[in-house]
mmCIF file of C-alpha atoms in Angstrom:
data_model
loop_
_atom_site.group_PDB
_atom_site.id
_atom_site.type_symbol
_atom_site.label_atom_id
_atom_site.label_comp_id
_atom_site.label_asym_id
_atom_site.label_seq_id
_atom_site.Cartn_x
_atom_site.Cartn_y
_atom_site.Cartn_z
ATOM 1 C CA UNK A 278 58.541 159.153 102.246
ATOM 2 C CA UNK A 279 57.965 156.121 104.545
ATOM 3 C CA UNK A 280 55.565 152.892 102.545
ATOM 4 C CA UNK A 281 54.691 149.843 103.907
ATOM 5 C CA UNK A 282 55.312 147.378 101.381
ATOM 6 C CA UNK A 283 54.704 143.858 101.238
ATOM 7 C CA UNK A 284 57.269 141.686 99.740
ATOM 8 C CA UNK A 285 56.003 137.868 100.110
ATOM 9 C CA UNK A 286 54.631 136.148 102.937
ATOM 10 C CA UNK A 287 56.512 137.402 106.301
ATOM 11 C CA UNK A 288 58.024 139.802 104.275
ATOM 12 C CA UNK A 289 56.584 143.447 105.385
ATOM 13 C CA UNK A 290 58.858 146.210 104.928
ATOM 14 C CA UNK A 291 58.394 149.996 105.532
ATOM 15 C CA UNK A 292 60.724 151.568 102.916
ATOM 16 C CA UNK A 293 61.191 155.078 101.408
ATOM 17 C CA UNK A 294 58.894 154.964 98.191
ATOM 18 C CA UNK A 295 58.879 158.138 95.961
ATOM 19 C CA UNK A 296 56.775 160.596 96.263
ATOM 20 C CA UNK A 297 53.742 160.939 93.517
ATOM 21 C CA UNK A 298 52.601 163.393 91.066
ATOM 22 C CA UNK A 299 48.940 163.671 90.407
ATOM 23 C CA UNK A 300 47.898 163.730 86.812
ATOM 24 C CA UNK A 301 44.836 165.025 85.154
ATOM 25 C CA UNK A 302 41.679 164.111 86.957
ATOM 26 C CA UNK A 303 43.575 162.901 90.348
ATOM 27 C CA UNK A 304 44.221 164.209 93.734
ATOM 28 C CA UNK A 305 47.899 164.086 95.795
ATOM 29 C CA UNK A 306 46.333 163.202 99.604
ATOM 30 C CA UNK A 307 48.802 163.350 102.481
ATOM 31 C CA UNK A 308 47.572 160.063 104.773
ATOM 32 C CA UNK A 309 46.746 160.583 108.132
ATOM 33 C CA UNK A 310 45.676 157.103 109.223
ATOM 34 C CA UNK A 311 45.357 153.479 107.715
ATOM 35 C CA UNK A 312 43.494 150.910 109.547
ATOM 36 C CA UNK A 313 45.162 147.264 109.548
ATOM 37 C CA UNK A 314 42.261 144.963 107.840
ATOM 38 C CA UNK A 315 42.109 141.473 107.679
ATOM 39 C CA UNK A 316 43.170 141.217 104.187
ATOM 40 C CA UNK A 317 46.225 142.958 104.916
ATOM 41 C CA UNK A 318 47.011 140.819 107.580
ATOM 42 C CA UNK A 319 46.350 137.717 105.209
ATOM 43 C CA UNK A 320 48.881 138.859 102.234
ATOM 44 C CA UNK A 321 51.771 139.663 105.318
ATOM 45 C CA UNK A 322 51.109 135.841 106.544
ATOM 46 C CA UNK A 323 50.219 134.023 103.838
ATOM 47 C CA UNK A 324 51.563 135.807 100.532
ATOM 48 C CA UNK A 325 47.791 136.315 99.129
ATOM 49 C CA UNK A 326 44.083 136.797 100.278
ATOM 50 C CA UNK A 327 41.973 133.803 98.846
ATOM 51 C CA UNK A 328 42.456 132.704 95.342
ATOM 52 C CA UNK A 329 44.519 136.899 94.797
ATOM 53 C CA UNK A 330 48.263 135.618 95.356
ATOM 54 C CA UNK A 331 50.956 138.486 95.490
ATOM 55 C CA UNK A 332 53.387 138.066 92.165
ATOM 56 C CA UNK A 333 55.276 141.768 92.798
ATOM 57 C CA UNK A 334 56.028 144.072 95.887
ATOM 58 C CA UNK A 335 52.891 146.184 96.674
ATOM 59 C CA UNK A 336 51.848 148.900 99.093
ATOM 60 C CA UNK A 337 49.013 147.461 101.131
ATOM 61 C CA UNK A 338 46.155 149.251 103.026
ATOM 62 C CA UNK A 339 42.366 150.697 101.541
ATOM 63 C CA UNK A 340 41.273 152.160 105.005
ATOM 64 C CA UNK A 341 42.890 155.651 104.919
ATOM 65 C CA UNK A 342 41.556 158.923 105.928
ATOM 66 C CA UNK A 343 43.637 162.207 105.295
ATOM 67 C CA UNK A 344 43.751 165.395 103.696
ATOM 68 C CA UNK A 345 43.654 166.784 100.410
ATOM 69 C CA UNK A 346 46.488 168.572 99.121
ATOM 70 C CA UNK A 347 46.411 169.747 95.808
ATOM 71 C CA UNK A 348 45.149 168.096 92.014
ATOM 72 C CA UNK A 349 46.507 167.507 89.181
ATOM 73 C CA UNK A 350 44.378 169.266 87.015
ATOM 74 C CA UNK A 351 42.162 172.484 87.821
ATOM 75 C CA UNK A 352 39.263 170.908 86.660
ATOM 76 C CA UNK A 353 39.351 167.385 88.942
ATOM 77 C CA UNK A 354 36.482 167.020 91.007
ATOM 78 C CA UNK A 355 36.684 166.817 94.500
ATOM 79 C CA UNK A 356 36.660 168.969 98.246
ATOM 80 C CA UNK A 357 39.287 171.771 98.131
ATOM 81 C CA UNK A 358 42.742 171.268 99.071
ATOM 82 C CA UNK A 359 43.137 171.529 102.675
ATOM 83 C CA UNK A 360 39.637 169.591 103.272
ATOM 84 C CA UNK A 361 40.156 166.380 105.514
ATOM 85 C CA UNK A 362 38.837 163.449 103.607
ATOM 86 C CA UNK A 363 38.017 159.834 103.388
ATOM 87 C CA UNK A 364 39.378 157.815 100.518
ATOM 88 C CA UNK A 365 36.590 155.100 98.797
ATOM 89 C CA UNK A 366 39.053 152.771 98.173
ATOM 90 C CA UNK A 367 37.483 151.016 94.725
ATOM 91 C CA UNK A 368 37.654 152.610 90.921
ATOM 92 C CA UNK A 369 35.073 150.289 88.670
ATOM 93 C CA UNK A 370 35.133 149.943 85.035
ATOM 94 C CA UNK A 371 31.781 151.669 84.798
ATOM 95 C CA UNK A 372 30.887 149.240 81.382
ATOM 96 C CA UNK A 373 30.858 145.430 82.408
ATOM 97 C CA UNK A 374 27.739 143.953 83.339
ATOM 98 C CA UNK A 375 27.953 143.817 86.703
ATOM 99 C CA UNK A 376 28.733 147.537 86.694
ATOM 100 C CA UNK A 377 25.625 148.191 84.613
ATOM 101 C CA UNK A 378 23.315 146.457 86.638
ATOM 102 C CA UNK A 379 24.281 148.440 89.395
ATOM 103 C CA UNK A 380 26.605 146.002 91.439
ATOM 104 C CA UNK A 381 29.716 147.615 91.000
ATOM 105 C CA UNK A 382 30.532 146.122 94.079
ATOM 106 C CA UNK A 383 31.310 142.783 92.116
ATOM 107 C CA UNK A 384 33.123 144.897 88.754
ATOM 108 C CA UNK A 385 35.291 142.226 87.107
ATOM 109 C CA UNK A 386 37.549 144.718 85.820
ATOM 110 C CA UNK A 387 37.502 147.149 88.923
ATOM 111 C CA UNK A 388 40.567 148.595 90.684
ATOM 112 C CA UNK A 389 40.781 148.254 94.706
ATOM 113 C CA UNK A 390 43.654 150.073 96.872
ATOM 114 C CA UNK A 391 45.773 147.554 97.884
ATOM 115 C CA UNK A 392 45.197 144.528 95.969
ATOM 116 C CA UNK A 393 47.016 141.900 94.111
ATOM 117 C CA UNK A 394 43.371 140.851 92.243
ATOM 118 C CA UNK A 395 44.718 141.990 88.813
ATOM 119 C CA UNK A 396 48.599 142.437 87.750
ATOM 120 C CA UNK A 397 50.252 145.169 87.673
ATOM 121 C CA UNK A 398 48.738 145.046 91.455
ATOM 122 C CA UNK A 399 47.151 147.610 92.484
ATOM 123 C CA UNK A 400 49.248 149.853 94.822
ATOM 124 C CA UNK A 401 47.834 150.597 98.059
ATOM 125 C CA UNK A 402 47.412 153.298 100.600
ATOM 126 C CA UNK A 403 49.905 152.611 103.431
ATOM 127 C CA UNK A 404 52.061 155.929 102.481
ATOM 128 C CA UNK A 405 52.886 159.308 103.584
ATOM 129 C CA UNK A 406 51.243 160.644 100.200
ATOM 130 C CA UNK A 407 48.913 158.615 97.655
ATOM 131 C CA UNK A 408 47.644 159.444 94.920
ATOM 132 C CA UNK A 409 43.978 158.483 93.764
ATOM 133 C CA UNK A 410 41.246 159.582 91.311
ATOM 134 C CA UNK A 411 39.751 162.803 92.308
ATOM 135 C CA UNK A 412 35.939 161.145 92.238
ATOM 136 C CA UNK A 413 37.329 158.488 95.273
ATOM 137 C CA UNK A 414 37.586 161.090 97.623
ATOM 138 C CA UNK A 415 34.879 162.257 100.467
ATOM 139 C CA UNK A 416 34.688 165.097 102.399
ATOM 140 C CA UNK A 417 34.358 164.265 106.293
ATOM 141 C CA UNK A 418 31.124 165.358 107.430
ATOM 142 C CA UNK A 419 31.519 168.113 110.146
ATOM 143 C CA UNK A 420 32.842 167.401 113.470
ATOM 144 C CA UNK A 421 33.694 163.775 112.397
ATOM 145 C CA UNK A 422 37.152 162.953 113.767
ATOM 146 C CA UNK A 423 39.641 161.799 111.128
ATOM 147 C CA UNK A 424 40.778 158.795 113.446
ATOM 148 C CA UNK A 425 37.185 157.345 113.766
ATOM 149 C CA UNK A 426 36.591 157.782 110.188
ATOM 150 C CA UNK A 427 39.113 155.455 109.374
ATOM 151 C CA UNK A 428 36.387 152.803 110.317
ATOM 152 C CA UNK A 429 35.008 153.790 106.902
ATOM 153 C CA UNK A 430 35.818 151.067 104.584
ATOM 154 C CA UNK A 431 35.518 148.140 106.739
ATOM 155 C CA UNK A 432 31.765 149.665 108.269
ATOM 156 C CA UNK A 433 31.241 149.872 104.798
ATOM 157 C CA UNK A 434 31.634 146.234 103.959
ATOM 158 C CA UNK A 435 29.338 145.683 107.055
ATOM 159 C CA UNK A 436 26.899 147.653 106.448
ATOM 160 C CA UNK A 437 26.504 145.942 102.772
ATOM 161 C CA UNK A 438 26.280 142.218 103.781
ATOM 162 C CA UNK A 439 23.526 144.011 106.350
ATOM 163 C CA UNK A 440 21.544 145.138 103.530
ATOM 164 C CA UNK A 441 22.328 142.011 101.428
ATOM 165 C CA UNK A 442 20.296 139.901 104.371
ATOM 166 C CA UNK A 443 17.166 142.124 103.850
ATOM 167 C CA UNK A 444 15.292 143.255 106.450
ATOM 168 C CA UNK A 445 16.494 142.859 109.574
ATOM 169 C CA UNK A 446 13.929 145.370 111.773
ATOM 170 C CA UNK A 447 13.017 143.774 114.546
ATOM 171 C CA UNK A 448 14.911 139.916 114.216
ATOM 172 C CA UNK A 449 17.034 138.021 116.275
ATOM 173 C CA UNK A 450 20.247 138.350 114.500
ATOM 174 C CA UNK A 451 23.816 135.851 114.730
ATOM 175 C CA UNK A 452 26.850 137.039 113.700
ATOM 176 C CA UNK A 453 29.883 134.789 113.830
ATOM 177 C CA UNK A 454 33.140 136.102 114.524
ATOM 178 C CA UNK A 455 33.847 138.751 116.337
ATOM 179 C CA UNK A 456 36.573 140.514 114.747
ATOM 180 C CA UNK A 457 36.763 144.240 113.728
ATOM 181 C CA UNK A 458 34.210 143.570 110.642
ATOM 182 C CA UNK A 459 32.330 141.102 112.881
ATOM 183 C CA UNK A 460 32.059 143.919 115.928
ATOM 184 C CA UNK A 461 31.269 146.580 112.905
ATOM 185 C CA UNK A 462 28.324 144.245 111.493
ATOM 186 C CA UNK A 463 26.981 143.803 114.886
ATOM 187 C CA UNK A 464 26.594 148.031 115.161
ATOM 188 C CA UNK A 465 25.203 147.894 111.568
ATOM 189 C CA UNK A 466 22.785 145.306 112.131
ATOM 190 C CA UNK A 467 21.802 147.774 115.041
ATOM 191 C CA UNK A 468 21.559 150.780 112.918
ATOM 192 C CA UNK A 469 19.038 148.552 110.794
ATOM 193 C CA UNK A 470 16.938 148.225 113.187
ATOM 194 C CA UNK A 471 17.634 144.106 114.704
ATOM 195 C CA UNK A 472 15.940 143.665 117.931
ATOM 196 C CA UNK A 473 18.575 141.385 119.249
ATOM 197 C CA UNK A 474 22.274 140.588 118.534
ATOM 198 C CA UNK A 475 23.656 137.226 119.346
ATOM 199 C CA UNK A 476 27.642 137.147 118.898
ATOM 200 C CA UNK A 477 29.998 134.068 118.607
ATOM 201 C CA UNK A 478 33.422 134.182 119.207
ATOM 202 C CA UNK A 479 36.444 131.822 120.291
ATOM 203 C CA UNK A 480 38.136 134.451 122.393
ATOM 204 C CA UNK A 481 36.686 136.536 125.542
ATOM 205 C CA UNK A 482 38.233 140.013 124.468
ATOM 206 C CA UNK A 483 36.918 139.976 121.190
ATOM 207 C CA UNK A 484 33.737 139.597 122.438
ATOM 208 C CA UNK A 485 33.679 142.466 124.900
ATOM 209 C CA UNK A 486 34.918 144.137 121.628
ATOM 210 C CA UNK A 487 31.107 143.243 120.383
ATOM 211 C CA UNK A 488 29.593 144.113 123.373
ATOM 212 C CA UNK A 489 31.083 147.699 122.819
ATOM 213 C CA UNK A 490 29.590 147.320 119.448
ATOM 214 C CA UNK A 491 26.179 146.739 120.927
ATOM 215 C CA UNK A 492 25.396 142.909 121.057
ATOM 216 C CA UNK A 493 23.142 141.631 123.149
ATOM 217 C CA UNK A 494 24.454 138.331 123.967
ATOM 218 C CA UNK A 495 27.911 137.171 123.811
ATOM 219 C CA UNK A 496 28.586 133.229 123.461
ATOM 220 C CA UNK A 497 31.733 131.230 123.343
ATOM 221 C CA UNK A 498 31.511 129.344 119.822
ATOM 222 C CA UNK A 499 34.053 126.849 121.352
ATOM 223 C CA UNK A 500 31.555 126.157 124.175
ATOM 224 C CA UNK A 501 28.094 123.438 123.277
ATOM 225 C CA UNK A 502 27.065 124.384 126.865
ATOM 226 C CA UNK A 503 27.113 128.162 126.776
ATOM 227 C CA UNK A 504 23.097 129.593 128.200
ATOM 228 C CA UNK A 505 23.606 132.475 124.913
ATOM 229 C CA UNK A 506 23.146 130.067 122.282
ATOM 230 C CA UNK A 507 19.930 130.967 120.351
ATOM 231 C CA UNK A 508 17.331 127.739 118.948
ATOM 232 C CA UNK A 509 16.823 130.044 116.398
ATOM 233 C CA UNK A 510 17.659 133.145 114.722
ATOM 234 C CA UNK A 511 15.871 135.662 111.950
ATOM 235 C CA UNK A 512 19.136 136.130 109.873
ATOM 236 C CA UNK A 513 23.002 135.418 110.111
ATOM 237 C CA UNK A 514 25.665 136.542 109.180
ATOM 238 C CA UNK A 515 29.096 134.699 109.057
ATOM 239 C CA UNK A 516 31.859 137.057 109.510
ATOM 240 C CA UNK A 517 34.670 134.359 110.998
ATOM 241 C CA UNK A 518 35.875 133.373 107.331
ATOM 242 C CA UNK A 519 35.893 129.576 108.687
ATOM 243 C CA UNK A 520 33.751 126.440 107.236
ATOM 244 C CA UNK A 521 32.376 126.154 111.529
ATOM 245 C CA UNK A 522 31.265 129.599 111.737
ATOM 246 C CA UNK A 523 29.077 128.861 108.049
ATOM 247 C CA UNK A 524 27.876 125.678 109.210
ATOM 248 C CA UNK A 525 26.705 127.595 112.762
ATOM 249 C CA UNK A 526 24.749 130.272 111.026
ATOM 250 C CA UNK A 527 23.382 127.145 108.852
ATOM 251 C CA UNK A 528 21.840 125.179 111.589
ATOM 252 C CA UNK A 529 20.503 127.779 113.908
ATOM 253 C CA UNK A 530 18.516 130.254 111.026
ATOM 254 C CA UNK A 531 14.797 129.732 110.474
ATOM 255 C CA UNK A 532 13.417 127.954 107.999
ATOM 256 C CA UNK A 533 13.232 130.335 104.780
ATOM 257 C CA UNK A 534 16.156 132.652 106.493
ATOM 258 C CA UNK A 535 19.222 134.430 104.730
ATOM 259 C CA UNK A 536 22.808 133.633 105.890
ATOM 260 C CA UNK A 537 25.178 135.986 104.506
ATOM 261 C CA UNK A 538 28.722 134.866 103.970
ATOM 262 C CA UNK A 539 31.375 137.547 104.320
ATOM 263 C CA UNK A 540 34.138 136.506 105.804
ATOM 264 C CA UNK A 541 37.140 135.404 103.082
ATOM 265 C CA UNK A 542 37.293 131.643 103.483
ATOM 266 C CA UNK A 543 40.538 129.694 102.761
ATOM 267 C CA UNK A 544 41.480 129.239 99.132
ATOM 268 C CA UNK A 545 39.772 125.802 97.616
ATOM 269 C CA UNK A 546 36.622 123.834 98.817
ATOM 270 C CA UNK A 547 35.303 124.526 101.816
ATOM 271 C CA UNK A 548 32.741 121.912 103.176
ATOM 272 C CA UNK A 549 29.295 123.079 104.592
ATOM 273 C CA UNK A 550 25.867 121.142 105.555
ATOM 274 C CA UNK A 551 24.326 121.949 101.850
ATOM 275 C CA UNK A 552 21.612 119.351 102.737
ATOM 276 C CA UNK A 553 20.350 122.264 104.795
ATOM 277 C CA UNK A 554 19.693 124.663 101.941
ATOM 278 C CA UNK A 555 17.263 122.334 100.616
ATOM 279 C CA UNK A 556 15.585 120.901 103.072
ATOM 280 C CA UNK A 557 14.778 124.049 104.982
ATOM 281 C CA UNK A 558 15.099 126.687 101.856
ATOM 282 C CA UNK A 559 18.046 128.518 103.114
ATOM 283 C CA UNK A 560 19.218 131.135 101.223
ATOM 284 C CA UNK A 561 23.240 131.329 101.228
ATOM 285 C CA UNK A 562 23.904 134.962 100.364
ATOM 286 C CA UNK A 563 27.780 136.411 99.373
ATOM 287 C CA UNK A 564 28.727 139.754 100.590
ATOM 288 C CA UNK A 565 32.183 141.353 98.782
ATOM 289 C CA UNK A 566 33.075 144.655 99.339
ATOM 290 C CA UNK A 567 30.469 147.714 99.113
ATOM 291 C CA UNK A 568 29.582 150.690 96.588
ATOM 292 C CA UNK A 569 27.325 153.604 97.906
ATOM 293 C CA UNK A 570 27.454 152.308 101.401
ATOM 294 C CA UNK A 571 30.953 153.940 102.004
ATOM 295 C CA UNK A 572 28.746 157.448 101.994
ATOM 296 C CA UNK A 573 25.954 156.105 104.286
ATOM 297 C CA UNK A 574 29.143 154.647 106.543
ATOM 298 C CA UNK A 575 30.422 158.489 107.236
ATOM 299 C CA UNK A 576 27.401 159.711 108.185
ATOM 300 C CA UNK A 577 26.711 157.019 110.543
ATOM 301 C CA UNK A 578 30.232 157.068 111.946
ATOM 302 C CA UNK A 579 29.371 160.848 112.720
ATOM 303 C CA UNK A 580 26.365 160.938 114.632
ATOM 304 C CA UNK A 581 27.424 157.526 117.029
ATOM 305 C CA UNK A 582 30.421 158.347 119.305
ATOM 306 C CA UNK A 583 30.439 154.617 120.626
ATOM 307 C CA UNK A 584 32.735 153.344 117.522
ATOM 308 C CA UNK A 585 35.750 154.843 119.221
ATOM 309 C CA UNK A 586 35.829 151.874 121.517
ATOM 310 C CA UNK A 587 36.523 149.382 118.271
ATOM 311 C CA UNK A 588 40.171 151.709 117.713
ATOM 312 C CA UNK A 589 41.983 149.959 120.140
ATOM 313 C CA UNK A 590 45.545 151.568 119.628
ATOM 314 C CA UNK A 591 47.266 154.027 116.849
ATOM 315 C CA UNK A 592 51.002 152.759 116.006
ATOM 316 C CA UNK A 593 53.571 155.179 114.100
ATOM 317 C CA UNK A 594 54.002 153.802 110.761
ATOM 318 C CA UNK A 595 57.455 153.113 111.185
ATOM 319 C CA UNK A 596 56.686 150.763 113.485
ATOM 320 C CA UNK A 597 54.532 148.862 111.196
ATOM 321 C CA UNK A 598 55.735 145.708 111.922
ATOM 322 C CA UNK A 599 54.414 145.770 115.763
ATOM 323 C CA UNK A 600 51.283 147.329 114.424
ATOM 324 C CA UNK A 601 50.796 144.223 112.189
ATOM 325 C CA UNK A 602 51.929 141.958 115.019
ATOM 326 C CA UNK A 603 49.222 143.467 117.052
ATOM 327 C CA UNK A 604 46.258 143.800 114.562
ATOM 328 C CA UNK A 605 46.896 139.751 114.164
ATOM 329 C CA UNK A 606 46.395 139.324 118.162
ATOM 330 C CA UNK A 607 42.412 139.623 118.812
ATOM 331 C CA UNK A 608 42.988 138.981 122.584
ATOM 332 C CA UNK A 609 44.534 142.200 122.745
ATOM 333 C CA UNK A 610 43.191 144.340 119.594
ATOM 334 C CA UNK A 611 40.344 144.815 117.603
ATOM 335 C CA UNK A 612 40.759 147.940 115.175
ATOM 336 C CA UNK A 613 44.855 149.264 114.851
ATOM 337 C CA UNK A 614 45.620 152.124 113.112
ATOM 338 C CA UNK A 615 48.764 153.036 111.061
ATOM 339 C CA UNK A 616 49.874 156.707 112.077
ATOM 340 C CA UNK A 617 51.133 158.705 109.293
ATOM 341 C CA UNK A 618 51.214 162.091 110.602
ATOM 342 C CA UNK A 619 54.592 162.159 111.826
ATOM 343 C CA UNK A 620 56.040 160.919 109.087
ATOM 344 C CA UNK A 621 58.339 162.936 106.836
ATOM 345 C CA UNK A 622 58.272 163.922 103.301
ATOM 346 C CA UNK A 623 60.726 164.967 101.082
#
C-alpha cells in the first residue's frame, strides 16, 4: 500500500510500505484523508521540526480522518468497524507529572503520529492503512463530512492556545500569521466569544484565507502604514513561528495582557523585547499541542459549515510531492489534503 515517507531533508518519497496487523487493544483504520501541517512541511525542508531532528525514515502526517475496519482484539474499545472516524493523534504515558497534573498535552514520555521527538520515531499516518490504539479513535459526529474533519488536529491546537490566553469574550484579539493554524485560531478565538479579530500577515491570499475564517481586520505585517493596525489589543496570539511576529504581539497587548506563543520558532535563541514583560507585566504564555480539545474541535467543526473554505485543494497521495509543493505555497493554499481513497491495498 502507498506511504509517504520522509527520508532526510528534500527527501519525500511515497513508497509501498506493508500493510499492518492490529494487536490486542488496537484498531486497523483505512485513511481517507491527511492534511499537510506545518510540521510536516518543516521535516520535508529542513530534516527536523525545532530541536526533533529526523535520525531514520518515517511516515509523516497526524491529521487523518478515515474509517474503522476491524481490531485486534474483541475487547478494544472503540466505534464499530465500518464507523468513519477521526484519529487523536497523541498516546501519553498516563504516569509522569505532567500527565498527572492533567497537562498531558506537555507528557515527556508521550507518543505523537508522525514524529521524530523520541527514537524509534514514531511512525505516522500518511498511509493507505494505520494502525493506532483503539482509545485514539473518535467517532464523527453525524452529518460531519470526513474531508472537513480533517481540520481536527490542527483546530485542536488552536483552540488550546485560545483557552491558554483566558478569557477572550468580548476583547480585541491579534493573531500573527495567517497560515492554516493562524486562520483556524482566528475562528476559535470567534467561537470564544472575541469581539474583534485583527490578523497580520505578509501575503494578501493568506489573509483572505482569515477573512474566510472570520477576522475582522486584515493588515499587512510588512506594511508600518497599514489603517488595520490596532494601538492596542486584549490578547495575542503569535501563530507566524518568527521572532517579528512575537515581538508584534509584544508591543501592541495591554498592559497586564497574555501573548500566547504557538507557532514553532527556529531551533536556538530567538531574540524578543523581554524588557517588555517587566515593565508592562506581560505574560508570555506557550501553547504545544492539545488534549481534550480534539473532542470539543469535532463538534465545532460540525455545526459551522464556513471551515470548508480553509480546504483549499485535495491531491491523490501519489502525487504527494505536488501536494507538499503546494501546502508550502501560502499565496496559493491554505489547508491541502492528502487523498487516500483511491489508493490500493494489497
Amino acid at each position: 500500500m502507498p506511504g509517504c515517507v520522509i527520508h532526510g531533508a528534500g527527501d519525500l518519497r511515497v513508497e509501498d510500505v506493508p500493510v499492518p496487523r492490529p494487536g490486542p487493544g488496537e484498531a486497523l483504520v483505512a485513511v481517507r484523508y491527511g492534511g499537510v501541517c506545518g510540521s510536516d512541511l518543516h521535516y520535508w525542508r529542513h530534516g527536523g521540526v525545532g530541536d526533533f531532528r529526523l535520525r531514520e525514515p518515517m511516515l509523516l502526517g497526524h491529521e487523518v480522518v478515515g474509517t474503522v475496519v476491524a481490531y485486534g482484539s474483541p475487547d478494544a474499545p472503540g466505534p464499530a468497524a465500518g464507523t468513519s472516524v477521526a484519529v487523536h493523534p497523541a498516546t501519553p504515558c498516563g504516569v509522569c507529572p505532567e500527565c498527572v497534573d492533567g497537562r498531558r498535552n506537555v507528557c515527556r514520555d508521550t507518543r505523537y503520529l508522525g514524529s521524530a521527538a523520541r527514537f524509534p520515531h514514531v511512525q505516522g499516518g500518511f498511509a493507505a492503512r494505520i494502525v493506532v490504539p483503539a482509545e485514539q479513535l473518535r467517532a464523527l459526529p453525524a452529518g460531519l463530512d470526513p474531508r472537513r474533519a480533517a481540520l481536527a488536529e490542527p483546530l485542536s491546537v488552536a483552540l488550546h492556545a485560545v483557552r491558554r490566553a483566558g478569557d477572550l469574550a468580548g476583547r480585541h484579539v491579534l493573531v500573527t500569521g495567517a497560515g492554516p493554524i493562524g486562520c483556524l485560531v482566528v475562528a476559535a478565538a470567534k467561537a470564544a466569544g472575541a469581539a474583534h479579530v485583527t490578523v497580520t500577515d505578509l501575503l494578501p491570499a493568506a489573509l483572505e484565507y482569515a477573512r474566510a475564517a472570520g477576522a475582522d481586520t486584515l493588515v499587512r505585517a510588512d506594511d508600518p502604514g497599514d489603517s488595520g493596525w490596532p494601538v492596542e489589543v486584549g490578547a495575542a496570539i503569535e501563530a507566524s513561528g518568527v521572532a517579528a511576529g512575537l515581538d508584534t504581539c509584544l508591543r501592541l497587548v495591554r498592559r497586564g495582557g497574555v501573548v500566547v506563543q504557538l507557532g514553532m520558532l527556529p531551533p536556538g535563541q530567538s531574540p524578543f523585547a523581554g524588557n517588555l514583560l517587566v515593565s508592562r507585566e506581560i505574560e508570555l504564555r506557550g501553547a504545544f499541542r492539545f488534549d481534550g480539545e480534539f473532542d470539543a474541535a469535532l463538534l465545532l467543526l460540525a455545526t459551522e459549515p464556513a471551515f470548508d473554505a480553509l480546504v483549499s485543494t485535495v491531491v491523490p497521495v501519489r502525487d504527494a510531492a505536488s501536494a507538499f509543493e503546494l501546502a508550502a505555497d501560502r499565496s496559493r493554499s491554505c489547508k491541502v489534503l492528502l487523498d487516500f481513497g483511491a489508493a490500493p491495498v494489497a
